[in-house]
């Protein structure tokens, strides 16, 4: 049978996280592994009410085939929100509704990447981007992340004369590191891209989950023609809806729409209408504020527990938002070995290696703080701390 599979399937890494999620289905496991929102805040009643409203009228078009671009009022809502909240000049025809931003990544891959094309990604990178782009068999050019964004010298080196097609970046509360790009770093990157033919993919599902500080500018505000912005309702409403969007200028949008037609004709019309109805019935900003307050507290509890239970040599990032923090263990420790031990103690996290396309990350762990309540965070970190200390002594 294996001779029948397309060669490209050999290049695609299996999602480590989806594999780990099988372990974490066990309710006894305290999981810091998945990037799951806290289900306590899924607006179940409000979604039920919106669904009844959408289906109550005589208009049955929510159940009919529809346009590839998406439900027009929802596209208008998203564009308006960009104008109001992020002060970026976006119109509804620059929005394509997708099945989560994950589909956005796949469509971008389909439109831009041919076999062996060079694309720049962050190091560490969002695992789902590595997986989505791998289908198109690119050569990945990793650019290290430092405290306030991508390393500029490395980015220049990668882009210089190498006909790189795109740079995928998660500039707010990056998955997996929690790092955000400073305003200066963004400005420097915009300057580089102004002189370069490359497209920047600003994958931004987390910017609404900001705990403190002012939101820096979107790359789209400087690089309108060559910035592709991805957004999602997964982290603010619910990921099971599978709704996100791509924001791009006309020339790119035309190609993305064609790619999406070939993939699935259009995203689920019923869901698009339900989400739109939910958004006009409810104050989404209030809902987001509720989530932020809880995630911020959970982040604080996780950091305090780490400070109490992990050895002092361990370094962590302290994100101002999002869902993850990134742990760097002493070099002699293997996060993969620790993972095996942790699972036996009913705690899970994601070891660093799958976030790197060129090796590395062996002593890193990604910890999710959004999905567990405070007690579980304290207990889970305590168990991890015990294991790290024990392993350190044995090495
Ligand atoms: C950086 C990033 N991009 C895209 C996604 C995919 O999100 P969705 O397809 O649910 O919108 C995720 C999910 O965790 C993510 O972290």
PDB file of C-alpha atoms in Angstrom, residues 173-320:
ATOM      1  CA  UNK A 173       1.971  35.897  22.450  1.00  0.00           C
ATOM      2  CA  UNK A 174       3.607  33.412  20.162  1.00  0.00           C
ATOM      3  CA  UNK A 175       2.757  29.756  20.176  1.00  0.00           C
ATOM      4  CA  UNK A 176       4.841  28.073  21.614  1.00  0.00           C
ATOM      5  CA  UNK A 177       7.098  30.675  23.302  1.00  0.00           C
ATOM      6  CA  UNK A 178       4.648  33.311  24.576  1.00  0.00           C
ATOM      7  CA  UNK A 179       7.024  35.979  23.137  1.00  0.00           C
ATOM      8  CA  UNK A 180       5.596  39.167  21.587  1.00  0.00           C
ATOM      9  CA  UNK A 181       7.391  41.414  19.112  1.00  0.00           C
ATOM     10  CA  UNK A 182       8.098  44.900  20.445  1.00  0.00           C
ATOM     11  CA  UNK A 183       6.969  47.946  18.469  1.00  0.00           C
ATOM     12  CA  UNK A 184      10.598  48.625  17.480  1.00  0.00           C
ATOM     13  CA  UNK A 185      11.132  45.095  16.270  1.00  0.00           C
ATOM     14  CA  UNK A 186       7.973  45.315  14.161  1.00  0.00           C
ATOM     15  CA  UNK A 187       9.127  48.594  12.645  1.00  0.00           C
ATOM     16  CA  UNK A 188      12.553  47.127  11.817  1.00  0.00           C
ATOM     17  CA  UNK A 189      10.915  44.114  10.178  1.00  0.00           C
ATOM     18  CA  UNK A 190       8.553  46.338   8.191  1.00  0.00           C
ATOM     19  CA  UNK A 191      11.589  48.239   6.839  1.00  0.00           C
ATOM     20  CA  UNK A 192      13.229  45.001   5.742  1.00  0.00           C
ATOM     21  CA  UNK A 193      10.077  43.828   4.014  1.00  0.00           C
ATOM     22  CA  UNK A 194       9.521  47.157   2.265  1.00  0.00           C
ATOM     23  CA  UNK A 195      12.767  46.518   0.381  1.00  0.00           C
ATOM     24  CA  UNK A 196      12.172  42.834  -0.192  1.00  0.00           C
ATOM     25  CA  UNK A 197       9.684  40.980  -2.393  1.00  0.00           C
ATOM     26  CA  UNK A 198       8.678  38.598   0.387  1.00  0.00           C
ATOM     27  CA  UNK A 199       5.215  38.219   1.900  1.00  0.00           C
ATOM     28  CA  UNK A 200       4.773  38.391   5.671  1.00  0.00           C
ATOM     29  CA  UNK A 201       2.161  36.078   7.184  1.00  0.00           C
ATOM     30  CA  UNK A 202       0.961  37.599  10.441  1.00  0.00           C
ATOM     31  CA  UNK A 203      -0.736  34.693  12.175  1.00  0.00           C
ATOM     32  CA  UNK A 204      -2.619  36.388  14.972  1.00  0.00           C
ATOM     33  CA  UNK A 205      -5.131  34.303  16.948  1.00  0.00           C
ATOM     34  CA  UNK A 206      -4.010  35.643  20.354  1.00  0.00           C
ATOM     35  CA  UNK A 207      -3.863  39.448  20.152  1.00  0.00           C
ATOM     36  CA  UNK A 208      -7.292  39.895  21.773  1.00  0.00           C
ATOM     37  CA  UNK A 209      -6.051  37.967  24.816  1.00  0.00           C
ATOM     38  CA  UNK A 210      -3.794  40.779  26.047  1.00  0.00           C
ATOM     39  CA  UNK A 211      -3.495  40.984  29.861  1.00  0.00           C
ATOM     40  CA  UNK A 212      -1.428  44.159  30.160  1.00  0.00           C
ATOM     41  CA  UNK A 213       0.064  46.939  28.083  1.00  0.00           C
ATOM     42  CA  UNK A 214      -0.831  48.596  24.820  1.00  0.00           C
ATOM     43  CA  UNK A 215      -1.212  46.546  21.649  1.00  0.00           C
ATOM     44  CA  UNK A 216       1.665  47.299  19.263  1.00  0.00           C
ATOM     45  CA  UNK A 217       0.937  47.940  15.562  1.00  0.00           C
ATOM     46  CA  UNK A 218      -0.045  45.188  13.183  1.00  0.00           C
ATOM     47  CA  UNK A 219       2.414  44.523  10.333  1.00  0.00           C
ATOM     48  CA  UNK A 220      -0.524  45.073   8.034  1.00  0.00           C
ATOM     49  CA  UNK A 221      -0.532  48.778   8.966  1.00  0.00           C
ATOM     50  CA  UNK A 222       2.908  49.179   7.345  1.00  0.00           C
ATOM     51  CA  UNK A 223       2.891  46.495   4.694  1.00  0.00           C
ATOM     52  CA  UNK A 224      -0.644  46.519   3.367  1.00  0.00           C
ATOM     53  CA  UNK A 225       0.131  44.924  -0.003  1.00  0.00           C
ATOM     54  CA  UNK A 226       2.366  42.186   1.261  1.00  0.00           C
ATOM     55  CA  UNK A 227       1.014  41.378   4.707  1.00  0.00           C
ATOM     56  CA  UNK A 228      -1.422  38.522   5.074  1.00  0.00           C
ATOM     57  CA  UNK A 229      -3.202  38.652   8.390  1.00  0.00           C
ATOM     58  CA  UNK A 230      -4.846  35.567   9.898  1.00  0.00           C
ATOM     59  CA  UNK A 231      -7.504  35.743  12.600  1.00  0.00           C
ATOM     60  CA  UNK A 232      -9.702  33.296  14.455  1.00  0.00           C
ATOM     61  CA  UNK A 233     -12.772  32.942  16.632  1.00  0.00           C
ATOM     62  CA  UNK A 234     -11.218  29.859  18.256  1.00  0.00           C
ATOM     63  CA  UNK A 235      -9.640  31.605  21.240  1.00  0.00           C
ATOM     64  CA  UNK A 236     -12.340  34.191  21.883  1.00  0.00           C
ATOM     65  CA  UNK A 237     -15.565  32.250  21.221  1.00  0.00           C
ATOM     66  CA  UNK A 238     -14.911  28.520  20.735  1.00  0.00           C
ATOM     67  CA  UNK A 239     -12.551  26.427  18.588  1.00  0.00           C
ATOM     68  CA  UNK A 240     -15.187  23.786  17.802  1.00  0.00           C
ATOM     69  CA  UNK A 241     -16.895  26.334  15.545  1.00  0.00           C
ATOM     70  CA  UNK A 242     -13.839  26.078  13.252  1.00  0.00           C
ATOM     71  CA  UNK A 243     -14.133  29.642  12.033  1.00  0.00           C
ATOM     72  CA  UNK A 244     -11.317  31.999  11.243  1.00  0.00           C
ATOM     73  CA  UNK A 245     -10.355  34.332   8.435  1.00  0.00           C
ATOM     74  CA  UNK A 246      -7.618  35.600   6.168  1.00  0.00           C
ATOM     75  CA  UNK A 247      -7.214  39.308   5.585  1.00  0.00           C
ATOM     76  CA  UNK A 248      -5.305  40.166   2.415  1.00  0.00           C
ATOM     77  CA  UNK A 249      -5.259  42.643  -0.449  1.00  0.00           C
ATOM     78  CA  UNK A 250      -7.044  41.919  -3.720  1.00  0.00           C
ATOM     79  CA  UNK A 251      -4.251  40.289  -5.742  1.00  0.00           C
ATOM     80  CA  UNK A 252      -3.502  37.737  -3.033  1.00  0.00           C
ATOM     81  CA  UNK A 253      -7.169  37.356  -2.095  1.00  0.00           C
ATOM     82  CA  UNK A 254      -8.131  36.302  -5.647  1.00  0.00           C
ATOM     83  CA  UNK A 255      -5.678  33.421  -5.516  1.00  0.00           C
ATOM     84  CA  UNK A 256      -6.731  32.399  -1.998  1.00  0.00           C
ATOM     85  CA  UNK A 257     -10.387  32.306  -3.032  1.00  0.00           C
ATOM     86  CA  UNK A 258      -9.564  30.033  -5.967  1.00  0.00           C
ATOM     87  CA  UNK A 259      -7.539  27.767  -3.653  1.00  0.00           C
ATOM     88  CA  UNK A 260     -10.417  27.609  -1.201  1.00  0.00           C
ATOM     89  CA  UNK A 261     -12.924  26.785  -3.935  1.00  0.00           C
ATOM     90  CA  UNK A 262     -10.772  23.791  -4.791  1.00  0.00           C
ATOM     91  CA  UNK A 263     -10.537  22.763  -1.140  1.00  0.00           C
ATOM     92  CA  UNK A 264     -14.092  22.955   0.155  1.00  0.00           C
ATOM     93  CA  UNK A 265     -16.233  25.431  -1.865  1.00  0.00           C
ATOM     94  CA  UNK A 266     -16.889  27.474   1.283  1.00  0.00           C
ATOM     95  CA  UNK A 267     -16.878  27.314   5.069  1.00  0.00           C
ATOM     96  CA  UNK A 268     -19.914  26.102   6.993  1.00  0.00           C
ATOM     97  CA  UNK A 269     -22.663  28.681   6.256  1.00  0.00           C
ATOM     98  CA  UNK A 270     -24.774  27.787   9.258  1.00  0.00           C
ATOM     99  CA  UNK A 271     -21.871  28.304  11.647  1.00  0.00           C
ATOM    100  CA  UNK A 272     -20.960  31.619  10.017  1.00  0.00           C
ATOM    101  CA  UNK A 273     -24.489  32.904  10.538  1.00  0.00           C
ATOM    102  CA  UNK A 274     -24.619  31.624  14.100  1.00  0.00           C
ATOM    103  CA  UNK A 275     -21.375  33.366  14.969  1.00  0.00           C
ATOM    104  CA  UNK A 276     -22.562  36.569  13.317  1.00  0.00           C
ATOM    105  CA  UNK A 277     -25.865  36.421  15.220  1.00  0.00           C
ATOM    106  CA  UNK A 278     -23.955  35.747  18.433  1.00  0.00           C
ATOM    107  CA  UNK A 279     -21.742  38.779  17.776  1.00  0.00           C
ATOM    108  CA  UNK A 280     -24.651  41.143  17.213  1.00  0.00           C
ATOM    109  CA  UNK A 281     -26.590  39.810  20.224  1.00  0.00           C
ATOM    110  CA  UNK A 282     -23.674  40.006  22.673  1.00  0.00           C
ATOM    111  CA  UNK A 283     -20.868  42.285  23.778  1.00  0.00           C
ATOM    112  CA  UNK A 284     -17.823  40.305  22.644  1.00  0.00           C
ATOM    113  CA  UNK A 285     -15.436  42.739  24.330  1.00  0.00           C
ATOM    114  CA  UNK A 286     -17.040  42.017  27.706  1.00  0.00           C
ATOM    115  CA  UNK A 287     -16.793  38.309  27.060  1.00  0.00           C
ATOM    116  CA  UNK A 288     -13.112  38.669  26.151  1.00  0.00           C
ATOM    117  CA  UNK A 289     -12.478  40.732  29.307  1.00  0.00           C
ATOM    118  CA  UNK A 290     -13.884  37.887  31.411  1.00  0.00           C
ATOM    119  CA  UNK A 291     -11.580  35.386  29.738  1.00  0.00           C
ATOM    120  CA  UNK A 292      -8.567  37.674  30.050  1.00  0.00           C
ATOM    121  CA  UNK A 293      -9.081  38.170  33.796  1.00  0.00           C
ATOM    122  CA  UNK A 294      -9.105  34.413  34.377  1.00  0.00           C
ATOM    123  CA  UNK A 295      -6.191  33.581  32.053  1.00  0.00           C
ATOM    124  CA  UNK A 296      -4.102  36.340  33.616  1.00  0.00           C
ATOM    125  CA  UNK A 297      -4.734  34.879  37.055  1.00  0.00           C
ATOM    126  CA  UNK A 298      -3.926  31.372  35.789  1.00  0.00           C
ATOM    127  CA  UNK A 299      -0.684  32.659  34.255  1.00  0.00           C
ATOM    128  CA  UNK A 300       0.241  34.296  37.572  1.00  0.00           C
ATOM    129  CA  UNK A 301      -0.514  31.095  39.489  1.00  0.00           C
ATOM    130  CA  UNK A 302       1.592  29.069  37.065  1.00  0.00           C
ATOM    131  CA  UNK A 303       4.554  31.448  37.298  1.00  0.00           C
ATOM    132  CA  UNK A 304       4.326  31.558  41.112  1.00  0.00           C
ATOM    133  CA  UNK A 305       4.191  27.743  41.272  1.00  0.00           C
ATOM    134  CA  UNK A 306       7.176  27.456  38.922  1.00  0.00           C
ATOM    135  CA  UNK A 307       9.131  29.889  41.086  1.00  0.00           C
ATOM    136  CA  UNK A 308       8.294  27.789  44.126  1.00  0.00           C
ATOM    137  CA  UNK A 309       8.842  24.282  42.748  1.00  0.00           C
ATOM    138  CA  UNK A 310      11.269  24.401  39.797  1.00  0.00           C
ATOM    139  CA  UNK A 311      15.031  24.652  40.376  1.00  0.00           C
ATOM    140  CA  UNK A 312      16.507  28.127  39.992  1.00  0.00           C
ATOM    141  CA  UNK A 313      18.442  27.229  36.802  1.00  0.00           C
ATOM    142  CA  UNK A 314      15.153  26.877  34.909  1.00  0.00           C
ATOM    143  CA  UNK A 315      14.265  29.895  32.723  1.00  0.00           C
ATOM    144  CA  UNK A 316      10.744  30.844  31.660  1.00  0.00           C
ATOM    145  CA  UNK A 317       9.071  33.469  29.476  1.00  0.00           C
ATOM    146  CA  UNK A 318       6.495  35.735  31.132  1.00  0.00           C
ATOM    147  CA  UNK A 319       3.910  36.436  28.443  1.00  0.00           C
ATOM    148  CA  UNK A 320       1.588  39.442  28.668  1.00  0.00           C
TER     149      UNK A 320
END
